[in-house]
Amino acid sequence: MGLRERTRQAVQSDIAAAAMRLFLDHGFDAVTMDQIATEVGISRRSLFRYFATKEDIVLGDLAERGRIVQAALAARPEGEGPWEALRAALVVLTEQPAYTVETAIGISHMFHSTPSLRARHVEKQLQWMELLVPHIETRLGIEPGGAPDPRAQALVASALACLDAAVEAWARRGGEGDVEILYDQAVAAVRA
């Protein structure tokens, strides 16, 4: 990665951190792009070079995190079952916590109370589906790119829904408990 890209990522990170503080202090809908630009000390026009929308500021790293999960899934042992491989791949998300517990809880509450964030989150999950489904198709013996087969999509969609349910339950409990255990409970309910 060159200097220009590292600088861009550092600026994006600074913008996201400042915006997140504003969102958590004042509420997502109450904060404007102008306020974020002022907080960071850049022009509105410069801000739009980094993020097209407020939703992108909150969800921007989810696309990259999807690629991290994809790489982890691709690295799982060939004979491992799809549920086990998905769980192990999703664990990488807990290995690099992006926020403190308090911030993560605030973000979760913000997600669930802001329709535009929920909609964009669904879009990002559809991107994750595109990344993960081919690996699960292979595990199921389905020819990737062949005739549509709902099994791999259903497994990935279910795993992601279980992850969302686990994180939401964890946040509603005030950060009490282990997200992995909550995920396992959600998966057990789906597989029952």
PDB file of C-alpha atoms in Angstrom:
ATOM      1  CA  MET A   1       0.000   0.000   0.000  1.00  0.00           C
ATOM      2  CA  GLY A   2       1.423   3.341  -1.057  1.00  0.00           C
ATOM      3  CA  LEU A   3       1.673   6.535   0.949  1.00  0.00           C
ATOM      4  CA  ARG A   4      -1.337   8.088  -0.768  1.00  0.00           C
ATOM      5  CA  GLU A   5      -3.597   5.165   0.139  1.00  0.00           C
ATOM      6  CA  ARG A   6      -2.314   5.041   3.739  1.00  0.00           C
ATOM      7  CA  THR A   7      -2.968   8.783   4.052  1.00  0.00           C
ATOM      8  CA  ARG A   8      -6.471   8.357   2.601  1.00  0.00           C
ATOM      9  CA  GLN A   9      -7.234   5.572   5.064  1.00  0.00           C
ATOM     10  CA  ALA A  10      -5.931   7.643   7.979  1.00  0.00           C
ATOM     11  CA  VAL A  11      -8.138  10.589   6.995  1.00  0.00           C
ATOM     12  CA  GLN A  12     -11.157   8.286   6.562  1.00  0.00           C
ATOM     13  CA  SER A  13     -10.492   6.827   9.987  1.00  0.00           C
ATOM     14  CA  ASP A  14     -10.285  10.302  11.551  1.00  0.00           C
ATOM     15  CA  ILE A  15     -13.526  11.346   9.848  1.00  0.00           C
ATOM     16  CA  ALA A  16     -15.311   8.176  10.943  1.00  0.00           C
ATOM     17  CA  ALA A  17     -14.152   8.560  14.559  1.00  0.00           C
ATOM     18  CA  ALA A  18     -15.266  12.203  14.741  1.00  0.00           C
ATOM     19  CA  ALA A  19     -18.588  11.441  13.053  1.00  0.00           C
ATOM     20  CA  MET A  20     -19.234   8.509  15.362  1.00  0.00           C
ATOM     21  CA  ARG A  21     -18.708  10.733  18.411  1.00  0.00           C
ATOM     22  CA  LEU A  22     -21.211  13.231  16.987  1.00  0.00           C
ATOM     23  CA  PHE A  23     -23.719  10.494  16.096  1.00  0.00           C
ATOM     24  CA  LEU A  24     -23.530   8.927  19.544  1.00  0.00           C
ATOM     25  CA  ASP A  25     -23.769  12.299  21.315  1.00  0.00           C
ATOM     26  CA  HIS A  26     -26.541  13.864  19.228  1.00  0.00           C
ATOM     27  CA  GLY A  27     -28.219  11.048  17.315  1.00  0.00           C
ATOM     28  CA  PHE A  28     -27.596   9.977  13.740  1.00  0.00           C
ATOM     29  CA  ASP A  29     -30.411  11.974  12.147  1.00  0.00           C
ATOM     30  CA  ALA A  30     -29.533  15.178  14.028  1.00  0.00           C
ATOM     31  CA  VAL A  31     -25.962  15.345  12.694  1.00  0.00           C
ATOM     32  CA  THR A  32     -25.296  16.911   9.297  1.00  0.00           C
ATOM     33  CA  MET A  33     -22.414  16.395   6.892  1.00  0.00           C
ATOM     34  CA  ASP A  34     -21.531  20.075   7.460  1.00  0.00           C
ATOM     35  CA  GLN A  35     -21.178  19.434  11.200  1.00  0.00           C
ATOM     36  CA  ILE A  36     -18.940  16.444  10.527  1.00  0.00           C
ATOM     37  CA  ALA A  37     -16.766  18.475   8.136  1.00  0.00           C
ATOM     38  CA  THR A  38     -16.464  21.262  10.718  1.00  0.00           C
ATOM     39  CA  GLU A  39     -15.613  18.797  13.480  1.00  0.00           C
ATOM     40  CA  VAL A  40     -12.823  17.280  11.374  1.00  0.00           C
ATOM     41  CA  GLY A  41     -11.614  20.626  10.044  1.00  0.00           C
ATOM     42  CA  ILE A  42     -12.172  20.001   6.348  1.00  0.00           C
ATOM     43  CA  SER A  43     -14.545  21.427   3.773  1.00  0.00           C
ATOM     44  CA  ARG A  44     -17.857  19.776   2.985  1.00  0.00           C
ATOM     45  CA  ARG A  45     -16.564  19.135  -0.533  1.00  0.00           C
ATOM     46  CA  SER A  46     -13.486  17.354   0.833  1.00  0.00           C
ATOM     47  CA  LEU A  47     -15.683  15.271   3.121  1.00  0.00           C
ATOM     48  CA  PHE A  48     -17.677  14.051   0.126  1.00  0.00           C
ATOM     49  CA  ARG A  49     -14.445  12.853  -1.498  1.00  0.00           C
ATOM     50  CA  TYR A  50     -14.139  10.370   1.348  1.00  0.00           C
ATOM     51  CA  PHE A  51     -17.776   9.501   2.079  1.00  0.00           C
ATOM     52  CA  ALA A  52     -20.832  10.006  -0.107  1.00  0.00           C
ATOM     53  CA  THR A  53     -23.329   9.725   2.767  1.00  0.00           C
ATOM     54  CA  LYS A  54     -23.531   9.617   6.555  1.00  0.00           C
ATOM     55  CA  GLU A  55     -24.509   5.954   6.268  1.00  0.00           C
ATOM     56  CA  ASP A  56     -21.242   5.261   4.440  1.00  0.00           C
ATOM     57  CA  ILE A  57     -19.329   6.777   7.351  1.00  0.00           C
ATOM     58  CA  VAL A  58     -20.950   4.341   9.777  1.00  0.00           C
ATOM     59  CA  LEU A  59     -20.893   1.303   7.499  1.00  0.00           C
ATOM     60  CA  GLY A  60     -17.806   2.037   5.424  1.00  0.00           C
ATOM     61  CA  ASP A  61     -15.566  -0.608   6.922  1.00  0.00           C
ATOM     62  CA  LEU A  62     -18.192  -3.350   6.671  1.00  0.00           C
ATOM     63  CA  ALA A  63     -17.239  -4.037   3.048  1.00  0.00           C
ATOM     64  CA  GLU A  64     -13.614  -4.531   4.062  1.00  0.00           C
ATOM     65  CA  ARG A  65     -14.659  -6.690   6.992  1.00  0.00           C
ATOM     66  CA  GLY A  66     -16.640  -8.843   4.538  1.00  0.00           C
ATOM     67  CA  ARG A  67     -13.444  -9.450   2.561  1.00  0.00           C
ATOM     68  CA  ILE A  68     -11.675 -10.411   5.799  1.00  0.00           C
ATOM     69  CA  VAL A  69     -14.424 -12.947   6.562  1.00  0.00           C
ATOM     70  CA  GLN A  70     -14.200 -14.227   2.972  1.00  0.00           C
ATOM     71  CA  ALA A  71     -10.446 -14.795   3.320  1.00  0.00           C
ATOM     72  CA  ALA A  72     -10.971 -16.573   6.642  1.00  0.00           C
ATOM     73  CA  LEU A  73     -13.663 -18.786   5.087  1.00  0.00           C
ATOM     74  CA  ALA A  74     -11.428 -19.619   2.121  1.00  0.00           C
ATOM     75  CA  ALA A  75      -8.669 -20.653   4.557  1.00  0.00           C
ATOM     76  CA  ARG A  76     -10.863 -23.128   6.475  1.00  0.00           C
ATOM     77  CA  PRO A  77     -10.103 -26.859   6.065  1.00  0.00           C
ATOM     78  CA  GLU A  78     -11.713 -28.391   2.983  1.00  0.00           C
ATOM     79  CA  GLY A  79     -13.641 -31.112   4.803  1.00  0.00           C
ATOM     80  CA  GLU A  80     -15.154 -28.781   7.408  1.00  0.00           C
ATOM     81  CA  GLY A  81     -18.938 -28.483   7.295  1.00  0.00           C
ATOM     82  CA  PRO A  82     -20.511 -25.233   6.091  1.00  0.00           C
ATOM     83  CA  TRP A  83     -21.916 -24.147   9.482  1.00  0.00           C
ATOM     84  CA  GLU A  84     -18.622 -24.819  11.232  1.00  0.00           C
ATOM     85  CA  ALA A  85     -16.635 -23.036   8.522  1.00  0.00           C
ATOM     86  CA  LEU A  86     -18.930 -20.004   8.612  1.00  0.00           C
ATOM     87  CA  ARG A  87     -18.730 -19.778  12.401  1.00  0.00           C
ATOM     88  CA  ALA A  88     -14.940 -20.009  12.384  1.00  0.00           C
ATOM     89  CA  ALA A  89     -14.723 -17.391   9.623  1.00  0.00           C
ATOM     90  CA  LEU A  90     -17.058 -14.996  11.436  1.00  0.00           C
ATOM     91  CA  VAL A  91     -14.956 -15.250  14.605  1.00  0.00           C
ATOM     92  CA  VAL A  92     -12.312 -13.080  12.899  1.00  0.00           C
ATOM     93  CA  LEU A  93     -14.699 -10.162  13.446  1.00  0.00           C
ATOM     94  CA  THR A  94     -14.250 -10.492  17.209  1.00  0.00           C
ATOM     95  CA  GLU A  95     -10.472 -10.758  16.952  1.00  0.00           C
ATOM     96  CA  GLN A  96     -10.108  -7.148  15.812  1.00  0.00           C
ATOM     97  CA  PRO A  97     -12.640  -5.154  17.820  1.00  0.00           C
ATOM     98  CA  ALA A  98     -13.169  -1.830  16.105  1.00  0.00           C
ATOM     99  CA  TYR A  99     -14.722  -0.044  19.118  1.00  0.00           C
ATOM    100  CA  THR A 100     -14.911  -0.048  22.874  1.00  0.00           C
ATOM    101  CA  VAL A 101     -17.823  -1.964  24.395  1.00  0.00           C
ATOM    102  CA  GLU A 102     -19.701   1.266  25.149  1.00  0.00           C
ATOM    103  CA  THR A 103     -19.259   2.557  21.588  1.00  0.00           C
ATOM    104  CA  ALA A 104     -20.275  -0.796  20.102  1.00  0.00           C
ATOM    105  CA  ILE A 105     -23.451  -0.796  22.197  1.00  0.00           C
ATOM    106  CA  GLY A 106     -24.230   2.774  21.104  1.00  0.00           C
ATOM    107  CA  ILE A 107     -23.678   1.879  17.467  1.00  0.00           C
ATOM    108  CA  SER A 108     -25.925  -1.163  17.771  1.00  0.00           C
ATOM    109  CA  HIS A 109     -28.707   0.943  19.279  1.00  0.00           C
ATOM    110  CA  MET A 110     -28.194   3.539  16.541  1.00  0.00           C
ATOM    111  CA  PHE A 111     -28.487   0.818  13.877  1.00  0.00           C
ATOM    112  CA  HIS A 112     -31.740  -0.467  15.263  1.00  0.00           C
ATOM    113  CA  SER A 113     -33.318   2.949  15.660  1.00  0.00           C
ATOM    114  CA  THR A 114     -32.318   4.428  12.282  1.00  0.00           C
ATOM    115  CA  PRO A 115     -34.145   3.041   9.224  1.00  0.00           C
ATOM    116  CA  SER A 116     -31.596   4.385   6.724  1.00  0.00           C
ATOM    117  CA  LEU A 117     -28.760   2.607   8.554  1.00  0.00           C
ATOM    118  CA  ARG A 118     -30.714  -0.631   8.665  1.00  0.00           C
ATOM    119  CA  ALA A 119     -31.342  -0.411   4.923  1.00  0.00           C
ATOM    120  CA  ARG A 120     -27.671   0.208   4.150  1.00  0.00           C
ATOM    121  CA  HIS A 121     -26.698  -2.612   6.506  1.00  0.00           C
ATOM    122  CA  VAL A 122     -28.863  -4.971   4.456  1.00  0.00           C
ATOM    123  CA  GLU A 123     -27.071  -3.786   1.305  1.00  0.00           C
ATOM    124  CA  LYS A 124     -23.700  -4.554   2.879  1.00  0.00           C
ATOM    125  CA  GLN A 125     -24.910  -7.991   3.938  1.00  0.00           C
ATOM    126  CA  LEU A 126     -25.943  -8.716   0.359  1.00  0.00           C
ATOM    127  CA  GLN A 127     -22.367  -7.881  -0.636  1.00  0.00           C
ATOM    128  CA  TRP A 128     -21.131 -10.316   2.002  1.00  0.00           C
ATOM    129  CA  MET A 129     -23.464 -12.961   0.549  1.00  0.00           C
ATOM    130  CA  GLU A 130     -21.810 -12.549  -2.850  1.00  0.00           C
ATOM    131  CA  LEU A 131     -18.402 -13.013  -1.235  1.00  0.00           C
ATOM    132  CA  LEU A 132     -19.282 -16.010   0.950  1.00  0.00           C
ATOM    133  CA  VAL A 133     -21.824 -18.046  -1.045  1.00  0.00           C
ATOM    134  CA  PRO A 134     -19.313 -19.449  -3.592  1.00  0.00           C
ATOM    135  CA  HIS A 135     -17.209 -20.905  -0.760  1.00  0.00           C
ATOM    136  CA  ILE A 136     -20.261 -22.551   0.795  1.00  0.00           C
ATOM    137  CA  GLU A 137     -21.392 -23.860  -2.606  1.00  0.00           C
ATOM    138  CA  THR A 138     -18.034 -25.614  -2.896  1.00  0.00           C
ATOM    139  CA  ARG A 139     -18.470 -27.150   0.569  1.00  0.00           C
ATOM    140  CA  LEU A 140     -21.914 -28.401  -0.429  1.00  0.00           C
ATOM    141  CA  GLY A 141     -20.615 -29.896  -3.687  1.00  0.00           C
ATOM    142  CA  ILE A 142     -22.479 -27.330  -5.773  1.00  0.00           C
ATOM    143  CA  GLU A 143     -20.750 -26.132  -8.917  1.00  0.00           C
ATOM    144  CA  PRO A 144     -20.100 -22.397  -8.384  1.00  0.00           C
ATOM    145  CA  GLY A 145     -21.694 -20.375 -11.160  1.00  0.00           C
ATOM    146  CA  GLY A 146     -23.907 -23.277 -12.155  1.00  0.00           C
ATOM    147  CA  ALA A 147     -27.680 -23.479 -11.887  1.00  0.00           C
ATOM    148  CA  PRO A 148     -29.059 -21.452  -8.979  1.00  0.00           C
ATOM    149  CA  ASP A 149     -29.245 -23.526  -5.815  1.00  0.00           C
ATOM    150  CA  PRO A 150     -30.776 -21.916  -2.715  1.00  0.00           C
ATOM    151  CA  ARG A 151     -28.953 -24.028  -0.141  1.00  0.00           C
ATOM    152  CA  ALA A 152     -25.711 -22.042   0.015  1.00  0.00           C
ATOM    153  CA  GLN A 153     -27.547 -18.717  -0.001  1.00  0.00           C
ATOM    154  CA  ALA A 154     -29.859 -19.917   2.763  1.00  0.00           C
ATOM    155  CA  LEU A 155     -26.921 -21.055   4.903  1.00  0.00           C
ATOM    156  CA  VAL A 156     -25.000 -17.793   4.519  1.00  0.00           C
ATOM    157  CA  ALA A 157     -28.122 -15.648   5.015  1.00  0.00           C
ATOM    158  CA  SER A 158     -28.995 -17.645   8.143  1.00  0.00           C
ATOM    159  CA  ALA A 159     -25.473 -17.331   9.547  1.00  0.00           C
ATOM    160  CA  LEU A 160     -25.502 -13.559   9.001  1.00  0.00           C
ATOM    161  CA  ALA A 161     -28.976 -13.271  10.548  1.00  0.00           C
ATOM    162  CA  CYS A 162     -27.741 -15.254  13.558  1.00  0.00           C
ATOM    163  CA  LEU A 163     -24.779 -12.894  13.859  1.00  0.00           C
ATOM    164  CA  ASP A 164     -27.097  -9.872  13.787  1.00  0.00           C
ATOM    165  CA  ALA A 165     -29.380 -11.455  16.394  1.00  0.00           C
ATOM    166  CA  ALA A 166     -26.423 -12.251  18.652  1.00  0.00           C
ATOM    167  CA  VAL A 167     -24.972  -8.740  18.441  1.00  0.00           C
ATOM    168  CA  GLU A 168     -28.369  -7.144  19.037  1.00  0.00           C
ATOM    169  CA  ALA A 169     -29.023  -9.365  22.069  1.00  0.00           C
ATOM    170  CA  TRP A 170     -25.548  -8.570  23.407  1.00  0.00           C
ATOM    171  CA  ALA A 171     -26.123  -4.822  23.000  1.00  0.00           C
ATOM    172  CA  ARG A 172     -29.566  -4.954  24.624  1.00  0.00           C
ATOM    173  CA  ARG A 173     -27.978  -6.743  27.578  1.00  0.00           C
ATOM    174  CA  GLY A 174     -25.592  -3.832  27.964  1.00  0.00           C
ATOM    175  CA  GLY A 175     -22.606  -5.765  26.662  1.00  0.00           C
ATOM    176  CA  GLU A 176     -23.118  -8.639  29.072  1.00  0.00           C
ATOM    177  CA  GLY A 177     -22.336 -12.110  27.836  1.00  0.00           C
ATOM    178  CA  ASP A 178     -20.273 -13.481  25.008  1.00  0.00           C
ATOM    179  CA  VAL A 179     -21.321 -12.737  21.410  1.00  0.00           C
ATOM    180  CA  GLU A 180     -19.942 -16.098  20.272  1.00  0.00           C
ATOM    181  CA  ILE A 181     -22.133 -17.976  22.760  1.00  0.00           C
ATOM    182  CA  LEU A 182     -25.153 -15.912  21.719  1.00  0.00           C
ATOM    183  CA  TYR A 183     -24.336 -16.675  18.070  1.00  0.00           C
ATOM    184  CA  ASP A 184     -24.117 -20.394  18.846  1.00  0.00           C
ATOM    185  CA  GLN A 185     -27.508 -20.221  20.584  1.00  0.00           C
ATOM    186  CA  ALA A 186     -29.045 -18.482  17.574  1.00  0.00           C
ATOM    187  CA  VAL A 187     -27.574 -21.044  15.164  1.00  0.00           C
ATOM    188  CA  ALA A 188     -28.822 -23.905  17.370  1.00  0.00           C
ATOM    189  CA  ALA A 189     -32.330 -22.446  17.210  1.00  0.00           C
ATOM    190  CA  VAL A 190     -32.171 -22.153  13.410  1.00  0.00           C
ATOM    191  CA  ARG A 191     -30.804 -25.667  12.993  1.00  0.00           C
ATOM    192  CA  ALA A 192     -33.305 -27.252  15.435  1.00  0.00           C
TER     193      ALA A 192
END
